[in-house]
PDB file of C-alpha atoms in Angstrom:
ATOM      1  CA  UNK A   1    -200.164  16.995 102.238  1.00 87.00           C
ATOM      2  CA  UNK A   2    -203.271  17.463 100.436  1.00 89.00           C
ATOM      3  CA  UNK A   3    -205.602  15.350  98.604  1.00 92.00           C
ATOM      4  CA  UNK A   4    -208.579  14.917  96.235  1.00 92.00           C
ATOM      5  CA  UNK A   5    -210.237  13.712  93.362  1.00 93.00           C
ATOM      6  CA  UNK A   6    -209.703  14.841  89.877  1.00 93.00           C
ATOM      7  CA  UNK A   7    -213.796  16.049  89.909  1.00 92.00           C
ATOM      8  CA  UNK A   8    -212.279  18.318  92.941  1.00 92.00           C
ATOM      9  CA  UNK A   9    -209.335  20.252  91.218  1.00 93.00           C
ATOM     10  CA  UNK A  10    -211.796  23.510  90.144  1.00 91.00           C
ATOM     11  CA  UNK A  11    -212.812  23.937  94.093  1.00 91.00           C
ATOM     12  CA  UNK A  12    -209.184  24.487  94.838  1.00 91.00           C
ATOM     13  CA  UNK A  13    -208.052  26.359  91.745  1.00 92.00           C
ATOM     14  CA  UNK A  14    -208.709  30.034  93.509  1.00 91.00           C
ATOM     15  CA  UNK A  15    -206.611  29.218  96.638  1.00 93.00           C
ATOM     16  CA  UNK A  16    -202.948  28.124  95.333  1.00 95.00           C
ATOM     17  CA  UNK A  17    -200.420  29.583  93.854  1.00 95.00           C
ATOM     18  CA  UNK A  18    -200.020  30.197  89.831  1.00 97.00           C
ATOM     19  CA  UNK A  19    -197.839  27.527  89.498  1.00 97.00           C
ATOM     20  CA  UNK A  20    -200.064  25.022  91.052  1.00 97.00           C
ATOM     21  CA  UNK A  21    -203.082  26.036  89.099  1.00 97.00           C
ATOM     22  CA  UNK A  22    -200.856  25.436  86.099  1.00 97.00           C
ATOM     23  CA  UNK A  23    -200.121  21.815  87.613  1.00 98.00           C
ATOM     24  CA  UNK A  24    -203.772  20.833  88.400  1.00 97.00           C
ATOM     25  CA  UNK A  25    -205.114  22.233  85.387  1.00 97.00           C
ATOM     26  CA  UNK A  26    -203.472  19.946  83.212  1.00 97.00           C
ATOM     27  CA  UNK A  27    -204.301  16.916  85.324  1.00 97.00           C
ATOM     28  CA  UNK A  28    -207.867  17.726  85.081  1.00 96.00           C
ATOM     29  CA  UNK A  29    -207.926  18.323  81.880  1.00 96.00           C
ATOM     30  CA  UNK A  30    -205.307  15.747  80.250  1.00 97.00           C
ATOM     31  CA  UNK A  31    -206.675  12.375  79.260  1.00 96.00           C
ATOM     32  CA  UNK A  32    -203.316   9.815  80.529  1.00 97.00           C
ATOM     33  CA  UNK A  33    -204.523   6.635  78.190  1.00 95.00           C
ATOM     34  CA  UNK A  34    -203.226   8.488  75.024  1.00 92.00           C
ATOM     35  CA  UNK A  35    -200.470   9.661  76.946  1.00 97.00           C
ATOM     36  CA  UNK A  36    -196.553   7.716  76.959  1.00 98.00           C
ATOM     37  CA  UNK A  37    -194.182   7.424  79.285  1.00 98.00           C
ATOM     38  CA  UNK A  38    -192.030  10.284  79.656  1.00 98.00           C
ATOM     39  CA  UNK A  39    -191.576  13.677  80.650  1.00 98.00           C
ATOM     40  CA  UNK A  40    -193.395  16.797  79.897  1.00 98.00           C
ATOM     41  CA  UNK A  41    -192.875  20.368  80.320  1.00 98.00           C
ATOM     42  CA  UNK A  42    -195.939  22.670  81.161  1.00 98.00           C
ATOM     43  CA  UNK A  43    -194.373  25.951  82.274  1.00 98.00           C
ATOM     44  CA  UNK A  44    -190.369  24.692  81.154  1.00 98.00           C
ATOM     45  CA  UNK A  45    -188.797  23.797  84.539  1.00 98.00           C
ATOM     46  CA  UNK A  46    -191.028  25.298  86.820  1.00 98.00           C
ATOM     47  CA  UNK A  47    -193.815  23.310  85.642  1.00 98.00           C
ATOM     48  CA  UNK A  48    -193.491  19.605  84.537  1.00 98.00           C
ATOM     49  CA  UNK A  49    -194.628  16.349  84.663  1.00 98.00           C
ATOM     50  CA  UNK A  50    -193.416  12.882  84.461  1.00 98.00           C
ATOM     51  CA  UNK A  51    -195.867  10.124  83.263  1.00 98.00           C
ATOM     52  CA  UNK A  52    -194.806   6.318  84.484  1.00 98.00           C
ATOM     53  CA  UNK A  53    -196.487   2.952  84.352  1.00 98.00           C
ATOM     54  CA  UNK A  54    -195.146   0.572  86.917  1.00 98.00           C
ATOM     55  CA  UNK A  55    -195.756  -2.268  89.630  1.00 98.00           C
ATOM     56  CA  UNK A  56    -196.198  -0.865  92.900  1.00 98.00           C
ATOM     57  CA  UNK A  57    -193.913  -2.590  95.704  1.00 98.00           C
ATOM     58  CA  UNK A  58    -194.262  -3.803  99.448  1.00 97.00           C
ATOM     59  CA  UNK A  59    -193.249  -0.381 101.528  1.00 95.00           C
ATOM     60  CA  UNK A  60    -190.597  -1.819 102.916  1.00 94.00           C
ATOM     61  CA  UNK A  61    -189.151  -1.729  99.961  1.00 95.00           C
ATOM     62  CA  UNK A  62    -189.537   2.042  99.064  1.00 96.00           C
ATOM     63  CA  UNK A  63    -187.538   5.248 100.766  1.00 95.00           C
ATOM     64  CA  UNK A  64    -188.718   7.907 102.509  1.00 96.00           C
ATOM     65  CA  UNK A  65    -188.267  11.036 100.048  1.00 97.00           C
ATOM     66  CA  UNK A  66    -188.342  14.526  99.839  1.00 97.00           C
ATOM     67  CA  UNK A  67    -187.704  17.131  97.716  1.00 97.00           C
ATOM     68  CA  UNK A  68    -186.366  20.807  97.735  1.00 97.00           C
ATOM     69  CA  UNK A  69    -186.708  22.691  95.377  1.00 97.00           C
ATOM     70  CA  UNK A  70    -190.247  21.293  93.937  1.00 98.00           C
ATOM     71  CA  UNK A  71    -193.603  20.210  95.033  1.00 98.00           C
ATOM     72  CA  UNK A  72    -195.186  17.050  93.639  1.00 98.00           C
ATOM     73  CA  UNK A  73    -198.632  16.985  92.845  1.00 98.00           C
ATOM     74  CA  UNK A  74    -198.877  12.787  92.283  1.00 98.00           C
ATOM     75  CA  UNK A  75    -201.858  11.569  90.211  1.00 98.00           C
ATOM     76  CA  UNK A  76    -202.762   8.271  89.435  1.00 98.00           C
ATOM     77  CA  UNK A  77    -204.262   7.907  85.924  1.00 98.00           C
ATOM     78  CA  UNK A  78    -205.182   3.834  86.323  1.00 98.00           C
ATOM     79  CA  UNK A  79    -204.362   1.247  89.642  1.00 98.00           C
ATOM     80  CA  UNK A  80    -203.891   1.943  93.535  1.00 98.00           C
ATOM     81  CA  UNK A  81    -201.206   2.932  95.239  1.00 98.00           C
ATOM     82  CA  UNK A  82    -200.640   3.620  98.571  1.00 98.00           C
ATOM     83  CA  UNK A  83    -198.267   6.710  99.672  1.00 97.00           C
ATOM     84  CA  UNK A  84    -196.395   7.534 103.406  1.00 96.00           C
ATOM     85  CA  UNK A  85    -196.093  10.392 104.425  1.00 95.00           C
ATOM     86  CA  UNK A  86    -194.974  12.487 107.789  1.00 94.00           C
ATOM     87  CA  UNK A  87    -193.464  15.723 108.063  1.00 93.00           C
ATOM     88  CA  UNK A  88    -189.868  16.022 108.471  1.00 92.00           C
ATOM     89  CA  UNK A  89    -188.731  16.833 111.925  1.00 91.00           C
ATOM     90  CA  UNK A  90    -184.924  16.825 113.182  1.00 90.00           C
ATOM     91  CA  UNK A  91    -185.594  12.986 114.242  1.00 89.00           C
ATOM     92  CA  UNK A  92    -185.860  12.282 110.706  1.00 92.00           C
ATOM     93  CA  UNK A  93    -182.560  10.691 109.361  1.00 94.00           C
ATOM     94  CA  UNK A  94    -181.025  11.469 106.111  1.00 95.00           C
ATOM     95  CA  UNK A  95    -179.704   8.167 104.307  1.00 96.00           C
ATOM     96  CA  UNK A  96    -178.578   9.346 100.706  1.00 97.00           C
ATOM     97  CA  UNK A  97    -178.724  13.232  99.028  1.00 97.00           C
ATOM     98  CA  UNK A  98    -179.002  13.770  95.461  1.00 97.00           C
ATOM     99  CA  UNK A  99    -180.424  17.326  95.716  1.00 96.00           C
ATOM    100  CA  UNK A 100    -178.104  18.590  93.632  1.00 95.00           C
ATOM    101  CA  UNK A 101    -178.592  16.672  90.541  1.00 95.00           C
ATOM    102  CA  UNK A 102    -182.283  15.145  90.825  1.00 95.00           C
ATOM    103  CA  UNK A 103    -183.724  17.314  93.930  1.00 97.00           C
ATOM    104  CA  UNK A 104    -184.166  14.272  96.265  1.00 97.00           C
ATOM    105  CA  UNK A 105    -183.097  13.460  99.108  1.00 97.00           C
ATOM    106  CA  UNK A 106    -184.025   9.345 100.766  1.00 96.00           C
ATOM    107  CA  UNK A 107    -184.407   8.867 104.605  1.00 95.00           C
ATOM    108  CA  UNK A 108    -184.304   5.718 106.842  1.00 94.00           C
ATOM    109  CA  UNK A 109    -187.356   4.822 108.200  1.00 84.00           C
ATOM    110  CA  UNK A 110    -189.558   7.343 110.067  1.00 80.00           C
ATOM    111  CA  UNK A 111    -192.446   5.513 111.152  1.00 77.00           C
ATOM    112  CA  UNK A 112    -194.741   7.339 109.599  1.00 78.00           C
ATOM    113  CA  UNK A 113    -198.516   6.648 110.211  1.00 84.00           C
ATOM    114  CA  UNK A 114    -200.221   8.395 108.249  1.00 92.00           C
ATOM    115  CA  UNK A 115    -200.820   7.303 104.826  1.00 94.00           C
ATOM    116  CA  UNK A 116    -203.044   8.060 101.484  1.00 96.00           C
ATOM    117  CA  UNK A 117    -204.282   5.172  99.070  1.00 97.00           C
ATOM    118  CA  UNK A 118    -204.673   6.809  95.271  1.00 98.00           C
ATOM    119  CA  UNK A 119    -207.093   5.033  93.329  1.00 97.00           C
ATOM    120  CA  UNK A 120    -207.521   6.265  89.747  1.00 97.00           C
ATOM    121  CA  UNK A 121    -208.717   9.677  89.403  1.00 97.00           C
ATOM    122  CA  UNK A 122    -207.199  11.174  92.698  1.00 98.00           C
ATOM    123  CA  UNK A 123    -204.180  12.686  93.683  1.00 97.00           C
ATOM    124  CA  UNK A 124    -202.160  14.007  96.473  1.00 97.00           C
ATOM    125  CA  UNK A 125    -199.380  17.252  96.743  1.00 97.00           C
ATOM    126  CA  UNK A 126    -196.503  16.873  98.734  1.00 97.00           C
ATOM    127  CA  UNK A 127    -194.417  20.068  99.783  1.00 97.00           C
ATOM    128  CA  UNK A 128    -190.931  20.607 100.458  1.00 96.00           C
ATOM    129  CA  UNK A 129    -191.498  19.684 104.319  1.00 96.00           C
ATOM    130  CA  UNK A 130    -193.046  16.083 103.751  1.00 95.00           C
ATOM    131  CA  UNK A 131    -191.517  13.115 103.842  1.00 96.00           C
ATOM    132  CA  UNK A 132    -193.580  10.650 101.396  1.00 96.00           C
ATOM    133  CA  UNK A 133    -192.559   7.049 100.171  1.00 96.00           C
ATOM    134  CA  UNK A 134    -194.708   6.361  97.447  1.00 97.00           C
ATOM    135  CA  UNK A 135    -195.327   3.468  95.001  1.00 98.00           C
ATOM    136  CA  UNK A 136    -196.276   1.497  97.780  1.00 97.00           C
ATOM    137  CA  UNK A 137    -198.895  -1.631  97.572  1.00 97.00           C
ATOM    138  CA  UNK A 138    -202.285  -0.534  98.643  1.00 96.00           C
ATOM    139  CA  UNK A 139    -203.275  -4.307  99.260  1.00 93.00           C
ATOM    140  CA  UNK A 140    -201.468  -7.519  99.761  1.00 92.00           C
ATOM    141  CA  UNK A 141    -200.165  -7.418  96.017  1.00 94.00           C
ATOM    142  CA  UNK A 142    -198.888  -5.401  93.744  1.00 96.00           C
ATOM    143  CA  UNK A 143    -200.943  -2.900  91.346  1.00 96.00           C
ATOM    144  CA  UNK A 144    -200.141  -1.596  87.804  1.00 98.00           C
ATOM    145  CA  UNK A 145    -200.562   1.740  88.389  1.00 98.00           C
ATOM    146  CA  UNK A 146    -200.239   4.670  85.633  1.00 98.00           C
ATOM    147  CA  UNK A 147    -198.895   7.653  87.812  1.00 98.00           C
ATOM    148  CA  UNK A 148    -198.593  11.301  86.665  1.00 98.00           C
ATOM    149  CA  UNK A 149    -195.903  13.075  89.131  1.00 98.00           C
ATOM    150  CA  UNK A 150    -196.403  16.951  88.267  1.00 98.00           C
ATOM    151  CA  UNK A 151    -193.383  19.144  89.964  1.00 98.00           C
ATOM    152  CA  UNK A 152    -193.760  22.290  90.386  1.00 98.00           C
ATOM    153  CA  UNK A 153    -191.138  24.597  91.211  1.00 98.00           C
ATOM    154  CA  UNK A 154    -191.105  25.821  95.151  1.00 95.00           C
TER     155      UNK A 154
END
């Protein structure tokens, strides 16, 4: 996993991949309030994003996810979330695959510990070998958050 602010994105340009710069560059330079709901393509399939608006929810109410054939850089535009996250290891259970059809795959509960709260203006990228659950409340009540999910092709 790896985080930062919006302000950040230039610093890190130089040291990922083309596809990633493709992915950060148009978070830092889209502006999300003129932007709907729906999904994007930057590069066709190797390169698009997904704009939501929704209510976050308590984490025991979200799955553990991961993904396969894409990396998610998740940006939120407006609100707080809070995201999971632990690497996957063979302890890790798998509860339902849809990597076939919608690349994800949902786990029972790993105990993660580690976790990153997204205010507006940062993000977070989560690779193939993360587990994240995101969406989650960052306080005691839910948060409209505006979230930008950018996948990027592995």
């Amino acid at each position: 996993m790896l985080q930062g602010n919006k302000n950040d994105i230039a610093k890190l340009l130089p040291y990922v991949s083309e596809r990633l710069q493709k992915a950060l560059t148009y978070v830092a330079e889209t502006d999300f309030s003129n932007v709907a709901n729906g999904e994007y393509e930057i590069d066709g399939r190797n390169v698009f994003a997904r704009v939501n608006t929704y209510a976050t929810e308590p984490k025991a109410e979200r799955r553990p996810e991961k993904h396969n054939d894409y990396i998610d850089v998740q940006f939120v535009a407006a609100g707080k979330e809070a995201i999971w996250y632990t690497p996957l290891t063979s302890a890790c259970v798998e509860t339902e695959n849809k990597a076939e059809k919608e690349d994800v795959i949902f786990y029972a509960e790993p105990q993660e510990k580690n976790f990153v709260t997204l205010a507006a203006g940062d993000f977070a990228i989560f690779f193939p070998w993360e587990l994240h659950r995101p969406n989650c409340n960052a306080e005691e009540t839910a948060a409209q958050v505006q979230k930008i999910v950018v996948k990027v092709k592995a």
